[in-house]
Coordinates of C-alpha atoms and ligand atoms in Angstrom, one line a residue:
M249 CA 106.8 4.3 35.6
P250 CA 104.4 6.4 37.6
T251 CA 102.7 4.9 40.5
E252 CA 99.5 6.7 39.8
N253 CA 99.1 5.6 36.3
R254 CA 95.4 5.4 35.8
I255 CA 93.8 8.4 34.3
G256 CA 90.4 9.4 33.0
V257 CA 89.6 11.8 30.2
I258 CA 86.3 13.6 29.9
G259 CA 85.5 14.6 26.3
T260 CA 86.7 12.5 23.4
G261 CA 86.9 15.3 20.9
Y262 CA 90.1 16.2 19.2
V263 CA 92.2 17.2 22.3
G264 CA 90.6 14.5 24.6
L265 CA 90.9 11.6 22.1
V266 CA 94.5 12.5 21.2
S267 CA 95.5 12.9 24.8
A268 CA 93.8 9.6 25.8
A269 CA 95.5 7.6 23.0
C270 CA 98.9 9.2 23.6
F271 CA 98.8 8.6 27.3
A272 CA 97.9 5.0 26.7
H273 CA 100.8 4.8 24.2
L274 CA 103.1 6.1 27.0
G275 CA 102.0 3.3 29.3
L276 CA 99.2 4.8 31.3
T277 CA 95.9 3.1 31.7
V278 CA 93.2 5.5 30.3
H279 CA 89.4 5.6 30.4
G280 CA 87.9 8.1 28.1
V281 CA 84.3 9.1 28.6
D282 CA 81.9 11.2 26.6
R283 CA 78.2 11.8 26.9
D284 CA 77.9 11.4 23.1
E285 CA 76.8 7.8 22.8
V286 CA 77.3 7.8 19.0
K287 CA 80.9 8.8 19.3
I288 CA 81.7 6.2 22.0
G289 CA 79.9 3.6 19.9
L290 CA 82.1 4.4 16.9
L291 CA 85.3 4.3 19.0
N292 CA 84.3 1.0 20.5
K293 CA 83.7 -0.4 17.0
G294 CA 87.2 0.8 16.0
I295 CA 85.9 3.7 13.9
M296 CA 87.6 7.1 14.3
P297 CA 85.1 10.0 14.7
I298 CA 87.7 12.5 13.4
Y299 CA 90.4 12.4 10.8
E300 CA 93.9 12.9 12.4
Q301 CA 97.1 11.6 11.1
D302 CA 98.7 8.7 13.1
L303 CA 95.8 8.6 15.6
A304 CA 93.9 5.5 14.4
P305 CA 96.8 3.0 14.9
L306 CA 97.4 4.4 18.4
V307 CA 93.8 4.1 19.4
A308 CA 93.7 0.5 18.1
A309 CA 96.9 -0.5 19.8
G310 CA 95.8 1.0 23.2
K311 CA 92.5 -0.8 23.0
Q312 CA 94.2 -4.1 22.0
Q313 CA 96.7 -3.8 24.9
G314 CA 93.8 -3.2 27.3
R315 CA 95.2 0.2 28.3
L316 CA 92.5 2.3 26.6
T317 CA 88.8 2.0 27.1
F318 CA 85.9 4.3 26.1
S319 CA 82.4 4.5 27.7
T320 CA 79.7 6.9 28.7
D321 CA 80.0 5.7 32.3
L322 CA 81.3 8.8 34.3
P323 CA 80.8 7.3 37.8
R324 CA 82.7 4.1 36.8
M325 CA 85.6 6.1 35.4
V326 CA 85.8 8.4 38.5
Q327 CA 86.0 5.3 40.7
E328 CA 88.8 3.7 38.6
V329 CA 91.2 6.7 38.3
D330 CA 93.0 9.3 40.5
T331 CA 93.6 11.9 37.8
I332 CA 90.8 13.2 35.5
F333 CA 91.6 15.3 32.5
I334 CA 88.8 17.6 31.2
A335 CA 88.9 18.3 27.5
V336 CA 85.5 19.5 26.5
G337 CA 84.8 22.3 24.0
T338 CA 84.8 26.0 24.9
P339 CA 83.4 27.6 21.7
A340 CA 83.2 31.3 21.2
Q341 CA 79.9 32.9 22.1
E342 CA 78.3 34.6 19.1
K343 CA 77.9 38.1 20.4
T344 CA 81.0 38.8 22.5
G345 CA 83.5 36.1 21.3
A346 CA 83.9 35.2 25.0
A347 CA 84.5 31.5 25.6
D348 CA 81.2 29.5 26.3
L349 CA 81.8 27.5 29.5
S350 CA 78.5 25.7 29.5
H351 CA 80.0 22.3 28.7
L352 CA 82.6 22.7 31.5
R353 CA 79.8 23.7 33.9
S354 CA 77.8 20.5 33.1
V355 CA 81.0 18.5 33.6
A356 CA 81.4 20.1 37.1
L357 CA 77.8 19.4 38.0
G358 CA 78.1 15.8 36.9
L359 CA 81.4 15.3 38.7
A360 CA 80.6 17.0 42.0
P361 CA 78.6 14.2 43.6
L362 CA 81.1 11.6 42.5
L363 CA 84.1 13.1 44.4
Q364 CA 83.8 11.4 47.8
A365 CA 87.5 10.4 47.6
H366 CA 90.1 12.9 46.5
R367 CA 90.8 13.3 42.7
Y368 CA 93.1 15.6 40.7
L369 CA 91.0 17.5 38.2
V370 CA 93.1 18.7 35.3
I371 CA 91.6 21.2 32.8
K372 CA 93.0 20.7 29.3
S373 CA 90.3 22.7 27.5
T374 CA 91.3 26.2 26.5
V375 CA 89.7 28.4 29.1
P376 CA 89.8 32.0 30.1
V377 CA 91.7 33.1 33.1
G378 CA 89.8 32.3 36.3
T379 CA 88.0 29.3 34.9
S380 CA 89.8 26.7 37.2
A381 CA 88.6 28.8 40.2
Q382 CA 85.1 29.0 38.7
F383 CA 85.1 25.2 38.1
S384 CA 86.1 24.6 41.7
A385 CA 83.3 26.9 42.9
W386 CA 80.7 25.0 40.8
L387 CA 81.9 21.7 42.4
S388 CA 81.8 23.0 45.9
E389 CA 78.4 24.6 45.5
R390 CA 77.0 21.4 44.2
N391 CA 78.8 19.2 46.8
P392 CA 80.5 21.1 49.7
D393 CA 82.2 17.8 50.7
A394 CA 83.7 17.2 47.2
Q395 CA 87.4 16.2 47.5
F396 CA 89.6 17.5 44.7
T397 CA 92.7 19.5 43.6
M398 CA 92.6 21.7 40.5
V399 CA 95.4 21.7 37.9
S400 CA 95.6 23.6 34.6
N401 CA 97.3 21.8 31.7
P402 CA 96.7 23.7 28.5
E403 CA 97.4 21.9 25.2
F404 CA 99.5 23.1 22.3
L405 CA 98.6 20.4 19.7
R406 CA 98.2 21.4 16.1
E407 CA 95.5 19.6 14.1
G408 CA 97.1 17.3 11.6
M409 CA 100.3 17.0 13.8
A410 CA 98.5 16.3 17.1
V411 CA 100.1 12.9 17.8
S412 CA 103.7 14.0 17.2
D413 CA 103.0 17.3 19.0
F414 CA 101.8 15.4 22.1
L415 CA 104.6 12.8 22.1
Q416 CA 107.4 15.3 21.2
P417 CA 106.2 18.6 22.6
D418 CA 108.3 21.8 22.9
R419 CA 107.1 21.8 26.5
V420 CA 104.4 20.6 28.9
L421 CA 102.8 23.4 30.8
L422 CA 101.3 22.7 34.3
G423 CA 99.5 25.3 36.5
V424 CA 99.5 24.0 40.1
E425 CA 99.0 25.6 43.5
T426 CA 100.4 23.0 45.9
P427 CA 103.7 20.9 46.1
E428 CA 101.5 17.8 46.2
A429 CA 99.9 18.7 42.9
R430 CA 103.2 19.4 41.4
A431 CA 104.7 16.1 42.5
H432 CA 101.6 14.2 41.3
M433 CA 101.7 15.8 37.9
E434 CA 105.4 15.2 37.6
N435 CA 104.6 11.6 38.0
V436 CA 101.8 11.6 35.4
Y437 CA 104.1 13.2 32.9
A438 CA 107.2 11.1 33.9
P439 CA 107.1 9.1 30.6
L440 CA 107.7 12.4 28.7
S441 CA 110.0 14.2 31.1
E442 CA 112.2 11.1 31.2
K443 CA 112.7 11.4 27.5
G444 CA 113.8 15.0 27.9
T445 CA 110.6 17.0 27.5
R446 CA 110.7 20.2 29.4
V447 CA 107.9 20.5 32.0
L448 CA 107.1 24.1 33.1
F449 CA 105.3 24.7 36.3
T450 CA 103.4 28.0 36.9
N451 CA 100.5 29.0 39.0
I452 CA 97.1 28.2 37.6
V453 CA 96.2 31.8 36.4
S454 CA 99.5 32.1 34.5
A455 CA 99.0 28.7 32.8
E456 CA 95.5 29.7 31.7
L457 CA 96.8 32.9 30.2
I458 CA 99.9 31.4 28.6
K459 CA 97.7 29.3 26.3
Y460 CA 95.9 32.4 25.0
A461 CA 99.1 34.3 24.7
A462 CA 100.7 31.6 22.6
N463 CA 97.8 31.4 20.2
G464 CA 97.4 35.2 20.2
F465 CA 101.1 35.6 19.4
L466 CA 101.1 33.0 16.6
A467 CA 98.0 34.4 15.0
T468 CA 99.6 37.9 15.2
K469 CA 102.7 36.6 13.4
I470 CA 100.5 35.2 10.6
A471 CA 98.4 38.4 10.3
F472 CA 101.7 40.3 10.1
V473 CA 103.2 38.2 7.4
N474 CA 100.0 38.3 5.4
E475 CA 100.0 42.1 5.5
M476 CA 103.7 42.1 4.5
A477 CA 102.8 39.8 1.5
S478 CA 100.2 42.3 0.3
L479 CA 102.7 45.1 0.8
C480 CA 105.2 43.2 -1.2
D481 CA 102.7 42.9 -4.0
T482 CA 102.1 46.6 -4.0
L483 CA 105.7 47.6 -3.8
G484 CA 107.2 44.9 -6.0
A485 CA 109.1 43.2 -3.2
N486 CA 109.3 39.4 -2.7
I487 CA 107.7 37.9 0.5
E488 CA 109.9 34.8 0.3
H489 CA 113.0 37.0 0.5
L490 CA 111.4 39.1 3.2
V491 CA 110.6 36.0 5.3
A492 CA 114.1 34.6 4.9
G493 CA 115.5 38.1 5.7
I494 CA 113.6 38.4 9.0
G495 CA 113.1 34.7 9.9
T496 CA 116.9 34.1 10.1
D497 CA 117.0 36.6 13.0
K498 CA 116.9 34.3 16.0
R499 CA 114.9 36.8 17.9
I500 CA 112.1 36.5 15.3
G501 CA 112.4 32.9 14.1
P502 CA 111.2 31.3 10.9
G503 CA 108.0 29.6 12.1
Y504 CA 104.5 30.9 11.4
L505 CA 105.6 33.2 8.7
Q506 CA 104.1 31.4 5.7
P507 CA 101.6 33.7 4.0
G508 CA 98.2 32.2 3.2
P509 CA 94.5 33.1 2.7
G510 CA 94.2 34.1 6.4
F511 CA 94.3 32.1 9.6
G512 CA 91.4 29.8 10.4
G513 CA 90.5 26.7 12.3
S514 CA 88.9 26.0 15.6
C515 CA 91.6 27.8 17.7
F516 CA 93.2 31.0 16.4
P517 CA 89.9 32.8 15.4
K518 CA 88.1 31.7 18.6
D519 CA 91.0 32.3 21.0
T520 CA 92.0 35.7 19.6
L521 CA 88.3 36.8 20.1
A522 CA 88.3 35.3 23.7
L523 CA 91.6 37.1 24.4
Q524 CA 90.2 40.4 23.1
D525 CA 87.1 39.9 25.3
M526 CA 89.3 39.1 28.3
G527 CA 91.3 42.3 27.9
R528 CA 88.2 44.4 27.5
A529 CA 86.5 42.8 30.5
A530 CA 89.7 43.5 32.6
G531 CA 89.7 47.2 31.4
M532 CA 92.9 46.5 29.6
P533 CA 92.0 46.4 25.8
L534 CA 94.7 44.5 23.8
S535 CA 95.3 46.7 20.8
I536 CA 97.7 44.2 19.1
I537 CA 95.3 41.3 19.4
E538 CA 92.5 43.5 18.2
G539 CA 94.6 44.6 15.3
A540 CA 95.4 41.0 14.4
I541 CA 91.7 40.1 14.3
V542 CA 90.9 43.1 12.0
A543 CA 93.9 42.4 9.8
N544 CA 92.9 38.8 9.3
A545 CA 89.3 39.7 8.4
R546 CA 90.7 42.3 5.9
H547 CA 93.1 39.9 4.5
K548 CA 90.4 37.3 3.7
Q549 CA 88.3 39.9 2.0
R550 CA 91.4 41.1 0.1
M551 CA 91.8 37.5 -1.3
V552 CA 88.2 37.7 -2.6
D553 CA 88.9 41.2 -4.1
N554 CA 92.0 39.8 -5.8
I555 CA 89.9 37.2 -7.6
T556 CA 87.1 39.6 -8.6
A557 CA 89.7 42.2 -9.7
L558 CA 90.9 39.7 -12.2
L559 CA 87.7 38.0 -13.3
G560 CA 85.1 40.7 -12.7
H561 CA 82.7 41.5 -9.8
D562 CA 79.8 39.7 -11.5
L563 CA 80.9 36.1 -11.6
R564 CA 77.7 34.7 -13.1
G565 CA 78.6 32.4 -15.9
K566 CA 82.1 32.0 -14.6
R567 CA 83.4 28.6 -13.6
L568 CA 86.2 28.3 -11.1
A569 CA 88.3 25.3 -10.0
I570 CA 88.6 25.5 -6.2
W571 CA 91.5 23.5 -4.7
G572 CA 90.9 22.9 -1.0
L573 CA 88.3 23.6 1.6
A574 CA 90.1 22.5 4.8
F575 CA 91.5 25.4 6.9
K576 CA 94.9 23.8 6.4
A577 CA 96.4 20.5 5.1
G578 CA 96.3 17.4 7.2
T579 CA 92.8 17.9 8.6
D580 CA 89.1 17.6 7.4
D581 CA 88.3 20.6 9.6
T582 CA 86.6 23.5 7.9
R583 CA 85.7 25.6 10.9
E584 CA 86.5 29.2 10.3
S585 CA 88.4 28.1 7.2
A586 CA 89.5 31.0 5.0
A587 CA 88.8 28.7 2.0
V588 CA 85.1 28.5 3.1
F589 CA 84.9 32.3 3.5
I590 CA 86.2 32.7 -0.1
V591 CA 83.9 30.0 -1.5
K592 CA 80.9 31.7 0.1
A593 CA 81.9 35.1 -1.4
L594 CA 82.4 33.6 -4.8
L595 CA 79.1 31.8 -4.8
K596 CA 77.4 35.0 -3.7
A597 CA 79.0 36.7 -6.7
G598 CA 77.4 34.1 -8.9
A599 CA 80.3 31.8 -9.8
T600 CA 80.0 28.1 -10.4
L601 CA 82.6 26.2 -8.4
Q602 CA 84.2 22.9 -9.2
V603 CA 85.7 21.9 -5.9
I604 CA 88.3 19.3 -5.0
D605 CA 89.6 18.6 -1.5
P606 CA 91.1 15.1 -0.8
V607 CA 89.6 14.9 2.7
V608 CA 86.6 17.3 2.9
T609 CA 84.4 15.2 0.6
T610 CA 80.8 16.0 -0.2
K611 CA 79.7 14.0 2.9
K612 CA 81.1 16.8 5.0
W613 CA 79.7 19.7 3.0
D614 CA 76.9 20.2 5.4
N615 CA 79.6 21.4 7.8
L616 CA 80.4 24.3 5.5
A617 CA 77.4 26.2 6.7
L618 CA 77.0 28.0 3.4
G619 CA 73.7 29.4 4.4
E620 CA 72.3 32.1 2.1
S621 CA 75.5 32.4 0.1
V622 CA 74.2 29.6 -2.2
Q623 CA 70.6 29.3 -3.0
D624 CA 71.4 27.1 -6.0
T625 CA 73.6 24.3 -4.7
A626 CA 74.0 23.1 -8.3
R627 CA 76.7 25.8 -8.5
L628 CA 78.8 23.9 -6.0
I629 CA 80.1 20.8 -7.8
S630 CA 82.4 18.1 -6.4
A631 CA 85.3 17.1 -8.7
D632 CA 87.2 13.9 -8.0
S633 CA 90.5 14.9 -9.6
C634 CA 92.4 18.1 -10.4
A635 CA 91.8 17.4 -14.1
A636 CA 88.0 17.1 -13.5
S637 CA 88.0 20.3 -11.5
I638 CA 89.3 22.4 -14.4
E639 CA 86.9 21.2 -17.1
N640 CA 85.6 24.4 -18.7
A641 CA 87.0 26.5 -15.9
D642 CA 88.0 30.1 -16.2
A643 CA 90.5 30.0 -13.3
I644 CA 92.1 27.8 -10.7
V645 CA 92.1 29.1 -7.1
V646 CA 94.4 27.2 -4.6
L647 CA 93.2 27.5 -1.0
T648 CA 94.7 24.6 1.0
E649 CA 98.3 23.3 0.8
W650 CA 97.5 19.6 0.2
D651 CA 100.3 17.4 -1.2
L652 CA 97.9 16.5 -4.0
F653 CA 98.1 20.0 -5.3
K654 CA 101.8 20.4 -4.7
T655 CA 102.6 17.5 -6.9
V656 CA 100.4 18.4 -9.9
D657 CA 102.0 17.8 -13.3
W658 CA 101.2 21.2 -14.8
A659 CA 102.4 20.4 -18.3
A660 CA 99.9 17.5 -18.4
L661 CA 97.1 19.4 -16.7
K662 CA 97.4 22.3 -19.1
K663 CA 96.2 20.1 -21.9
G664 CA 92.7 20.2 -20.3
Y665 CA 92.6 24.0 -20.2
K666 CA 89.5 25.6 -21.6
D667 CA 91.6 28.4 -23.0
S668 CA 95.3 27.9 -22.7
A669 CA 96.0 31.6 -23.3
F670 CA 93.9 32.7 -20.4
M671 CA 93.4 30.4 -17.4
P672 CA 95.0 32.0 -14.4
V673 CA 96.2 30.0 -11.5
I674 CA 95.5 32.1 -8.4
D675 CA 97.5 30.5 -5.6
F676 CA 96.9 31.7 -2.1
R677 CA 99.3 29.1 -0.6
N678 CA 102.4 29.9 -2.7
L679 CA 102.8 26.3 -3.7
Y680 CA 104.6 26.7 -7.0
D681 CA 107.6 28.4 -8.4
P682 CA 106.6 31.5 -10.4
L683 CA 109.4 31.1 -12.9
T684 CA 108.5 27.4 -13.6
M685 CA 104.9 28.3 -14.1
G686 CA 105.9 31.2 -16.3
S687 CA 108.1 29.0 -18.4
L688 CA 105.1 26.6 -18.9
G689 CA 103.1 29.6 -20.2
I690 CA 100.8 29.6 -17.3
R691 CA 99.4 32.8 -16.0
Y692 CA 100.3 32.5 -12.3
I693 CA 99.4 34.7 -9.5
S694 CA 100.6 34.1 -5.9
L695 CA 100.9 36.1 -2.7
G696 CA 103.6 38.6 -2.4
R697 CA 105.8 37.2 -5.1
P698 CA 106.5 38.8 -8.5
S699 CA 105.0 36.4 -11.0
S700 CA 105.7 35.7 -14.6
V701 CA 102.9 38.0 -15.8
E702 CA 101.6 40.1 -13.0
T703 CA 101.3 40.6 -9.2
L704 CA 98.3 41.2 -7.1
A705 CA 97.6 44.7 -5.8
Ligands
UGA1031 C1 96.8 26.0 16.8 C2 98.2 26.1 17.5 O1 99.2 26.1 16.5 C3 98.3 25.0 18.5 O2 99.6 25.2 19.2 C4 97.2 25.0 19.5 O3 97.3 23.9 20.4 C5 95.9 24.9 18.7 O4 95.8 26.0 17.8 C6 94.8 24.9 19.7 O5 94.6 25.9 20.4 O6 94.1 23.9 20.0 P1 95.8 24.6 14.7 O7 94.6 25.5 14.8 O8 95.6 23.1 14.6 O9 96.8 24.9 16.0 O10 96.5 25.1 13.4 P2 97.9 25.8 12.9 O11 98.7 24.7 12.2 O12 98.5 26.5 14.0 O13 97.3 26.8 11.8 C7 96.3 27.7 12.2 C8 96.0 28.6 10.9 O14 97.1 29.4 10.6 C9 95.7 27.8 9.7 O15 94.6 28.4 9.0 C10 97.0 27.8 8.9 O16 96.8 27.7 7.5 C11 97.4 29.2 9.2 N1 98.9 29.4 9.1 C12 99.7 28.7 10.0 C13 99.4 30.3 8.2 O17 98.7 30.9 7.4 N2 100.7 30.4 8.1 C14 101.6 29.8 8.9 O18 102.9 30.1 8.8 C15 101.1 28.9 9.9

């Protein structure tokens, strides 16, 4: 058990809250602070501000055992702990895509006067190379006597899998500049390293870059497989065979080769843009990352084109069942969701959409930022079951890989078809077996796989 086992976490968003709850689960005493009083109020009432599998019981247990507290009281937290994790948002700036560091800056300005005694300041937010140095400069400008050591500790959590990713990570990455900082962080992470987790130490700049390189590489892998899926459609090859054929090569690996409607979420789109910006600013444009960004944008548009190629460009009077809005299963997050991009385009083309998502319910539809794509919101209808979503529909479009959709009883559902001869299922997550769908007489179109009736161009 570490000797310094009291930590603070600034920012109780997705990364901060998961880290706080998991550290408490590992036996550390954790004080999470956030300036958002509403969020802290919810957490103190036992209500989760976000949906994340397995997180609620961990938060409840930590609070009950007295190891996890939440408040808006930054000075009190700084007094109580010797290590402070910083996990505030770094959204992409609209014009350049560069990471917006304004939240980090206000954390630095708030912390500076409180650092009379030495603290370790660990940046967990995804930040461009040089941000730890910048953070340190902000602190010293505000308070030349501030006592602190910077550490970089990027996070590799996936939404929907965050708790297990934190507790059983492939590695923990720590950027440090002194032997003391290394020893201190070894101690903080002892509960994980004692269970066999690999802890990698680098300098701070490398740690900052590794986070972007990891997300950039994974996003590139997905952009690559999505292009291959479209090529399979054009050439009559099968993407599943292609993925098995290349994924079994240990140098390539099978992960992140599942074709879909395009990568989305709060990380890959933002981080590829930030990496692109970093490369350009350094006079070293990153043509592969830039290519992945372009390929993903093209792919999402290709998904829309595939639908209109089948149903017509003017979708007025057409009714589509939309299965899924979240950017992937296991989360209620719709940020940069390819599903939302496709929904906007279909609304713009005049379609009426009957939408079902088990987690993104109408309460969260404000977050879809539909803007001008839908003047007439009556064309966006919430359905409470798959059967309800297909009433009078002309097609089903599968956009998120929820279990609810994977386990559909097609033979039963088909009885509710408006026109059993023509009601295509357009599946951008490849959830079903084309042969089974074909044998049920369902016109089935998926990505990069020869279907019973036709394939997409
Ligand atoms: C991603 C990384 O996977 C995490 O390691 C990282 O910590 C996180 O970003 C972050 O920087 O905070 P996340 O955005 O939660 O995690 O989602 P992923 O599960 O990686 O999926 C991202 C997107 O790629 C989704 O739209 C998903 O549908 C798509 N995807 C993923 C595919 O289309 N195919 C795949 O094979 C995998």
